[in-house]
Amino acid sequence: GIIATHARVTVNGVGLVLSIFDPLETSPASSPASSVCSMDSGRTTIDGRPHDQPLLPPSQTLLLVHGLGSNRRMFDELASLLSRSGFSCCSVDIRGHGESDCPCEGDYSQAAVVQDLKCLLASLRQRYGSSWAQPWVVGQSWGGNLALELAACLAPDALSGVFVVDGGFIRLQHRFSEWEACEKVPIFPAPLHTPLNATQCHSMPLN
């Protein structure tokens, strides 16, 4: 069985809505709210069983980032399946998407959204403890771009690695005038099916 926790997190003045899927053997560590991010959560137990054991090791936590025009619910089935296999997953509605805030005068640049994700990870680490010290980040479409940018702006050991699904090619139009020229340059230092760690992301040509 699994347990789903739905929360609202305030980061950089914008309210983001997220869902956390945990195996029943895990539990959030109690800690004071972050001074940078505040979180108010409501817990839903899937099968009524208690939820009071330590969280899983860092390599078994994943942050799921959706693409442009989508929302966190696209990951519901995946997060449920992963949780039943022992992983803890957090999916988030990025600003302007899903149930998160959409301020009229807000900053919706890629840099602003990456800062939101950086702040969210800090909040997860403080609230749930060391299990979120080195999560994996999974990004789909534009979420893949965000995941790579996030890894590039964090310390090399901040993440276990990054999975990019149908995305992650960042600003290639600034480096290549045509696709044929781009094809000849090895953008990724590893095969596409191989997860990249944060150190590899730091060495990638992002511009």
PDB file of C-alpha atoms in Angstrom:
ATOM      1  CA  GLY A   1       0.000   0.000   0.000  1.00  0.00           C
ATOM      2  CA  ILE A   2       0.921   3.664  -0.269  1.00  0.00           C
ATOM      3  CA  ILE A   3       0.036   6.927   1.397  1.00  0.00           C
ATOM      4  CA  ALA A   4      -0.476  10.216  -0.470  1.00  0.00           C
ATOM      5  CA  THR A   5       0.225  13.555   1.200  1.00  0.00           C
ATOM      6  CA  HIS A   6      -1.050  16.689  -0.533  1.00  0.00           C
ATOM      7  CA  ALA A   7       0.534  19.983   0.466  1.00  0.00           C
ATOM      8  CA  ARG A   8       0.713  23.649  -0.396  1.00  0.00           C
ATOM      9  CA  VAL A   9       4.190  25.175  -0.269  1.00  0.00           C
ATOM     10  CA  THR A  10       4.922  28.901  -0.433  1.00  0.00           C
ATOM     11  CA  VAL A  11       8.185  29.622  -2.249  1.00  0.00           C
ATOM     12  CA  ASN A  12       9.385  33.054  -3.344  1.00  0.00           C
ATOM     13  CA  GLY A  13       5.929  34.433  -2.599  1.00  0.00           C
ATOM     14  CA  VAL A  14       4.156  31.921  -4.866  1.00  0.00           C
ATOM     15  CA  GLY A  15       1.993  29.078  -3.576  1.00  0.00           C
ATOM     16  CA  LEU A  16       2.812  25.706  -5.159  1.00  0.00           C
ATOM     17  CA  VAL A  17       0.686  22.581  -4.738  1.00  0.00           C
ATOM     18  CA  LEU A  18       2.412  19.214  -4.522  1.00  0.00           C
ATOM     19  CA  SER A  19       1.668  15.553  -3.906  1.00  0.00           C
ATOM     20  CA  ILE A  20       3.955  13.175  -2.024  1.00  0.00           C
ATOM     21  CA  PHE A  21       3.577   9.430  -2.486  1.00  0.00           C
ATOM     22  CA  ASP A  22       5.231   7.217   0.136  1.00  0.00           C
ATOM     23  CA  PRO A  23       5.308   3.465   0.812  1.00  0.00           C
ATOM     24  CA  LEU A  24       3.490   2.708   4.054  1.00  0.00           C
ATOM     25  CA  GLU A  25       6.824   1.828   5.638  1.00  0.00           C
ATOM     26  CA  THR A  26       7.924   5.488   5.481  1.00  0.00           C
ATOM     27  CA  SER A  27       7.028   8.637   7.351  1.00  0.00           C
ATOM     28  CA  PRO A  28       7.965  12.335   7.304  1.00  0.00           C
ATOM     29  CA  ALA A  29      10.312  13.484  10.035  1.00  0.00           C
ATOM     30  CA  SER A  30       8.851  16.193  12.215  1.00  0.00           C
ATOM     31  CA  SER A  31      10.740  19.482  12.005  1.00  0.00           C
ATOM     32  CA  PRO A  32       9.922  23.201  12.209  1.00  0.00           C
ATOM     33  CA  ALA A  33       8.743  25.000   9.105  1.00  0.00           C
ATOM     34  CA  SER A  34      11.434  26.509   6.918  1.00  0.00           C
ATOM     35  CA  SER A  35      12.044  30.245   7.202  1.00  0.00           C
ATOM     36  CA  VAL A  36      12.319  30.325   3.401  1.00  0.00           C
ATOM     37  CA  CYS A  37       9.395  28.067   2.529  1.00  0.00           C
ATOM     38  CA  SER A  38       6.260  27.249   4.529  1.00  0.00           C
ATOM     39  CA  MET A  39       4.295  24.044   4.104  1.00  0.00           C
ATOM     40  CA  ASP A  40       0.782  23.148   5.219  1.00  0.00           C
ATOM     41  CA  SER A  41      -0.183  19.580   4.418  1.00  0.00           C
ATOM     42  CA  GLY A  42      -3.186  17.303   4.678  1.00  0.00           C
ATOM     43  CA  ARG A  43      -2.558  13.571   4.727  1.00  0.00           C
ATOM     44  CA  THR A  44      -4.680  10.933   3.040  1.00  0.00           C
ATOM     45  CA  THR A  45      -4.098   7.316   4.004  1.00  0.00           C
ATOM     46  CA  ILE A  46      -4.778   4.963   1.104  1.00  0.00           C
ATOM     47  CA  ASP A  47      -5.727   1.876   3.108  1.00  0.00           C
ATOM     48  CA  GLY A  48      -5.992   3.168   6.662  1.00  0.00           C
ATOM     49  CA  ARG A  49      -2.736   1.653   7.924  1.00  0.00           C
ATOM     50  CA  PRO A  50      -0.348   3.697  10.127  1.00  0.00           C
ATOM     51  CA  HIS A  51       2.416   5.801   8.616  1.00  0.00           C
ATOM     52  CA  ASP A  52       5.106   6.085  11.271  1.00  0.00           C
ATOM     53  CA  GLN A  53       8.423   4.595  10.105  1.00  0.00           C
ATOM     54  CA  PRO A  54      11.590   6.403   8.888  1.00  0.00           C
ATOM     55  CA  LEU A  55      11.799   7.565   5.304  1.00  0.00           C
ATOM     56  CA  LEU A  56      13.771   5.674   2.669  1.00  0.00           C
ATOM     57  CA  PRO A  57      17.446   6.303   1.783  1.00  0.00           C
ATOM     58  CA  PRO A  58      18.258   9.283  -0.482  1.00  0.00           C
ATOM     59  CA  SER A  59      18.581   7.175  -3.623  1.00  0.00           C
ATOM     60  CA  GLN A  60      14.929   6.213  -3.303  1.00  0.00           C
ATOM     61  CA  THR A  61      13.381   9.706  -3.356  1.00  0.00           C
ATOM     62  CA  LEU A  62      12.306  11.390  -6.581  1.00  0.00           C
ATOM     63  CA  LEU A  63      11.120  14.892  -7.485  1.00  0.00           C
ATOM     64  CA  LEU A  64       8.806  14.738 -10.530  1.00  0.00           C
ATOM     65  CA  VAL A  65       8.609  17.875 -12.703  1.00  0.00           C
ATOM     66  CA  HIS A  66       5.954  18.154 -15.428  1.00  0.00           C
ATOM     67  CA  GLY A  67       6.194  20.031 -18.710  1.00  0.00           C
ATOM     68  CA  LEU A  68       4.712  23.259 -20.054  1.00  0.00           C
ATOM     69  CA  GLY A  69       0.911  23.364 -19.929  1.00  0.00           C
ATOM     70  CA  SER A  70       0.667  20.185 -17.846  1.00  0.00           C
ATOM     71  CA  ASN A  71       0.383  19.542 -14.088  1.00  0.00           C
ATOM     72  CA  ARG A  72       1.530  17.199 -11.339  1.00  0.00           C
ATOM     73  CA  ARG A  73      -1.387  14.785 -11.805  1.00  0.00           C
ATOM     74  CA  MET A  74       0.243  13.395 -14.961  1.00  0.00           C
ATOM     75  CA  PHE A  75       2.595  11.563 -12.560  1.00  0.00           C
ATOM     76  CA  ASP A  76      -0.102  10.045 -10.312  1.00  0.00           C
ATOM     77  CA  GLU A  77       0.062   6.559 -11.812  1.00  0.00           C
ATOM     78  CA  LEU A  78       3.859   6.547 -12.077  1.00  0.00           C
ATOM     79  CA  ALA A  79       4.292   7.832  -8.515  1.00  0.00           C
ATOM     80  CA  SER A  80       1.856   5.216  -7.200  1.00  0.00           C
ATOM     81  CA  LEU A  81       3.712   2.404  -8.967  1.00  0.00           C
ATOM     82  CA  LEU A  82       7.098   3.648  -7.771  1.00  0.00           C
ATOM     83  CA  SER A  83       5.833   3.999  -4.203  1.00  0.00           C
ATOM     84  CA  ARG A  84       4.588   0.426  -4.230  1.00  0.00           C
ATOM     85  CA  SER A  85       8.157  -0.532  -5.200  1.00  0.00           C
ATOM     86  CA  GLY A  86       9.629   1.329  -2.226  1.00  0.00           C
ATOM     87  CA  PHE A  87      10.265   4.826  -3.602  1.00  0.00           C
ATOM     88  CA  SER A  88       9.109   8.150  -2.156  1.00  0.00           C
ATOM     89  CA  CYS A  89       7.961  10.592  -4.851  1.00  0.00           C
ATOM     90  CA  CYS A  90       7.030  14.262  -4.852  1.00  0.00           C
ATOM     91  CA  SER A  91       5.234  15.769  -7.855  1.00  0.00           C
ATOM     92  CA  VAL A  92       4.662  19.516  -7.986  1.00  0.00           C
ATOM     93  CA  ASP A  93       2.512  21.952  -9.972  1.00  0.00           C
ATOM     94  CA  ILE A  94       5.047  24.539 -11.107  1.00  0.00           C
ATOM     95  CA  ARG A  95       3.981  28.182 -10.891  1.00  0.00           C
ATOM     96  CA  GLY A  96       1.148  29.061 -13.254  1.00  0.00           C
ATOM     97  CA  HIS A  97       0.114  25.409 -13.655  1.00  0.00           C
ATOM     98  CA  GLY A  98      -2.398  23.060 -12.067  1.00  0.00           C
ATOM     99  CA  GLU A  99      -3.535  24.182  -8.619  1.00  0.00           C
ATOM    100  CA  SER A 100      -0.513  26.387  -7.940  1.00  0.00           C
ATOM    101  CA  ASP A 101      -0.706  30.176  -7.894  1.00  0.00           C
ATOM    102  CA  CYS A 102      -0.793  32.089 -11.185  1.00  0.00           C
ATOM    103  CA  PRO A 103      -0.051  35.736 -10.269  1.00  0.00           C
ATOM    104  CA  CYS A 104      -0.913  38.184 -13.050  1.00  0.00           C
ATOM    105  CA  GLU A 105       2.352  40.078 -12.650  1.00  0.00           C
ATOM    106  CA  GLY A 106       4.399  37.000 -11.823  1.00  0.00           C
ATOM    107  CA  ASP A 107       7.773  35.966 -13.233  1.00  0.00           C
ATOM    108  CA  TYR A 108       7.321  32.831 -15.353  1.00  0.00           C
ATOM    109  CA  SER A 109      10.852  32.636 -16.684  1.00  0.00           C
ATOM    110  CA  GLN A 110      12.765  29.384 -16.583  1.00  0.00           C
ATOM    111  CA  ALA A 111      15.167  30.916 -14.060  1.00  0.00           C
ATOM    112  CA  ALA A 112      12.292  31.794 -11.696  1.00  0.00           C
ATOM    113  CA  VAL A 113      10.789  28.303 -11.877  1.00  0.00           C
ATOM    114  CA  VAL A 114      14.195  26.710 -11.238  1.00  0.00           C
ATOM    115  CA  GLN A 115      14.549  28.867  -8.128  1.00  0.00           C
ATOM    116  CA  ASP A 116      11.122  27.627  -7.010  1.00  0.00           C
ATOM    117  CA  LEU A 117      12.305  24.025  -7.375  1.00  0.00           C
ATOM    118  CA  LYS A 118      15.539  24.782  -5.541  1.00  0.00           C
ATOM    119  CA  CYS A 119      13.552  26.271  -2.658  1.00  0.00           C
ATOM    120  CA  LEU A 120      11.137  23.343  -2.709  1.00  0.00           C
ATOM    121  CA  LEU A 121      14.011  20.862  -2.322  1.00  0.00           C
ATOM    122  CA  ALA A 122      15.307  22.851   0.650  1.00  0.00           C
ATOM    123  CA  SER A 123      11.848  22.683   2.231  1.00  0.00           C
ATOM    124  CA  LEU A 124      11.568  18.939   1.608  1.00  0.00           C
ATOM    125  CA  ARG A 125      14.980  18.337   3.160  1.00  0.00           C
ATOM    126  CA  GLN A 126      14.070  20.342   6.246  1.00  0.00           C
ATOM    127  CA  ARG A 127      10.623  18.812   6.685  1.00  0.00           C
ATOM    128  CA  TYR A 128      11.391  15.189   5.803  1.00  0.00           C
ATOM    129  CA  GLY A 129      15.012  14.901   6.873  1.00  0.00           C
ATOM    130  CA  SER A 130      18.079  13.337   5.277  1.00  0.00           C
ATOM    131  CA  SER A 131      16.049  11.065   3.010  1.00  0.00           C
ATOM    132  CA  TRP A 132      15.684  14.059   0.679  1.00  0.00           C
ATOM    133  CA  ALA A 133      19.378  14.988   0.893  1.00  0.00           C
ATOM    134  CA  GLN A 134      20.167  13.604  -2.583  1.00  0.00           C
ATOM    135  CA  PRO A 135      16.961  12.938  -4.520  1.00  0.00           C
ATOM    136  CA  TRP A 136      16.629  11.988  -8.142  1.00  0.00           C
ATOM    137  CA  VAL A 137      14.901  14.584 -10.347  1.00  0.00           C
ATOM    138  CA  VAL A 138      12.660  13.420 -13.191  1.00  0.00           C
ATOM    139  CA  GLY A 139      11.672  16.032 -15.760  1.00  0.00           C
ATOM    140  CA  GLN A 140       9.266  15.599 -18.671  1.00  0.00           C
ATOM    141  CA  SER A 141       9.392  17.932 -21.709  1.00  0.00           C
ATOM    142  CA  TRP A 142      10.050  21.477 -20.386  1.00  0.00           C
ATOM    143  CA  GLY A 143      10.380  19.805 -16.996  1.00  0.00           C
ATOM    144  CA  GLY A 144      13.492  18.123 -18.412  1.00  0.00           C
ATOM    145  CA  ASN A 145      14.983  21.540 -19.174  1.00  0.00           C
ATOM    146  CA  LEU A 146      14.115  22.649 -15.638  1.00  0.00           C
ATOM    147  CA  ALA A 147      15.666  19.505 -14.151  1.00  0.00           C
ATOM    148  CA  LEU A 148      18.974  20.066 -15.953  1.00  0.00           C
ATOM    149  CA  GLU A 149      19.051  23.766 -15.059  1.00  0.00           C
ATOM    150  CA  LEU A 150      18.302  22.821 -11.430  1.00  0.00           C
ATOM    151  CA  ALA A 151      21.174  20.335 -11.349  1.00  0.00           C
ATOM    152  CA  ALA A 152      23.515  22.892 -12.898  1.00  0.00           C
ATOM    153  CA  CYS A 153      22.788  25.499 -10.213  1.00  0.00           C
ATOM    154  CA  LEU A 154      23.149  23.096  -7.273  1.00  0.00           C
ATOM    155  CA  ALA A 155      26.276  21.621  -5.724  1.00  0.00           C
ATOM    156  CA  PRO A 156      27.519  18.528  -7.622  1.00  0.00           C
ATOM    157  CA  ASP A 157      26.518  16.217  -4.744  1.00  0.00           C
ATOM    158  CA  ALA A 158      23.073  17.778  -4.165  1.00  0.00           C
ATOM    159  CA  LEU A 159      21.276  15.265  -6.404  1.00  0.00           C
ATOM    160  CA  SER A 160      21.652  11.554  -7.046  1.00  0.00           C
ATOM    161  CA  GLY A 161      20.984  12.193 -10.733  1.00  0.00           C
ATOM    162  CA  VAL A 162      18.589  13.488 -13.373  1.00  0.00           C
ATOM    163  CA  PHE A 163      16.189  11.646 -15.672  1.00  0.00           C
ATOM    164  CA  VAL A 164      15.105  13.599 -18.755  1.00  0.00           C
ATOM    165  CA  VAL A 165      12.000  12.409 -20.627  1.00  0.00           C
ATOM    166  CA  ASP A 166      11.359  14.050 -24.020  1.00  0.00           C
ATOM    167  CA  GLY A 167      13.185  17.223 -23.038  1.00  0.00           C
ATOM    168  CA  GLY A 168      16.378  18.668 -21.656  1.00  0.00           C
ATOM    169  CA  PHE A 169      17.793  20.240 -24.819  1.00  0.00           C
ATOM    170  CA  ILE A 170      18.458  23.716 -23.491  1.00  0.00           C
ATOM    171  CA  ARG A 171      18.656  26.794 -25.747  1.00  0.00           C
ATOM    172  CA  LEU A 172      20.240  24.925 -28.631  1.00  0.00           C
ATOM    173  CA  GLN A 173      19.037  27.630 -31.006  1.00  0.00           C
ATOM    174  CA  HIS A 174      21.606  29.952 -29.429  1.00  0.00           C
ATOM    175  CA  ARG A 175      24.460  27.668 -30.496  1.00  0.00           C
ATOM    176  CA  PHE A 176      23.314  26.212 -33.805  1.00  0.00           C
ATOM    177  CA  SER A 177      21.781  27.811 -36.874  1.00  0.00           C
ATOM    178  CA  GLU A 178      20.435  24.501 -38.180  1.00  0.00           C
ATOM    179  CA  TRP A 179      19.660  21.034 -36.860  1.00  0.00           C
ATOM    180  CA  GLU A 180      22.234  19.305 -39.091  1.00  0.00           C
ATOM    181  CA  ALA A 181      25.040  21.145 -37.307  1.00  0.00           C
ATOM    182  CA  CYS A 182      23.579  20.263 -33.912  1.00  0.00           C
ATOM    183  CA  GLU A 183      23.416  16.556 -34.797  1.00  0.00           C
ATOM    184  CA  LYS A 184      27.185  16.402 -35.215  1.00  0.00           C
ATOM    185  CA  VAL A 185      27.939  17.594 -31.685  1.00  0.00           C
ATOM    186  CA  PRO A 186      27.700  15.122 -28.741  1.00  0.00           C
ATOM    187  CA  ILE A 187      25.502  17.082 -26.347  1.00  0.00           C
ATOM    188  CA  PHE A 188      25.188  14.343 -23.704  1.00  0.00           C
ATOM    189  CA  PRO A 189      28.307  12.830 -22.088  1.00  0.00           C
ATOM    190  CA  ALA A 190      26.478   9.503 -21.684  1.00  0.00           C
ATOM    191  CA  PRO A 191      23.880   7.496 -23.651  1.00  0.00           C
ATOM    192  CA  LEU A 192      20.380   8.976 -23.497  1.00  0.00           C
ATOM    193  CA  HIS A 193      19.094   6.040 -21.456  1.00  0.00           C
ATOM    194  CA  THR A 194      21.789   6.552 -18.787  1.00  0.00           C
ATOM    195  CA  PRO A 195      20.861   8.853 -15.862  1.00  0.00           C
ATOM    196  CA  LEU A 196      23.239  11.794 -15.506  1.00  0.00           C
ATOM    197  CA  ASN A 197      24.531  12.773 -12.094  1.00  0.00           C
ATOM    198  CA  ALA A 198      24.803  16.390 -11.003  1.00  0.00           C
ATOM    199  CA  THR A 199      28.540  16.586 -11.784  1.00  0.00           C
ATOM    200  CA  GLN A 200      27.870  15.592 -15.390  1.00  0.00           C
ATOM    201  CA  CYS A 201      25.091  18.200 -15.612  1.00  0.00           C
ATOM    202  CA  HIS A 202      27.554  20.857 -14.469  1.00  0.00           C
ATOM    203  CA  SER A 203      29.871  19.959 -17.344  1.00  0.00           C
ATOM    204  CA  MET A 204      27.189  20.028 -20.052  1.00  0.00           C
ATOM    205  CA  PRO A 205      27.076  22.919 -22.558  1.00  0.00           C
ATOM    206  CA  LEU A 206      23.859  24.667 -21.541  1.00  0.00           C
ATOM    207  CA  ASN A 207      24.232  27.697 -23.788  1.00  0.00           C
TER     208      ASN A 207
END
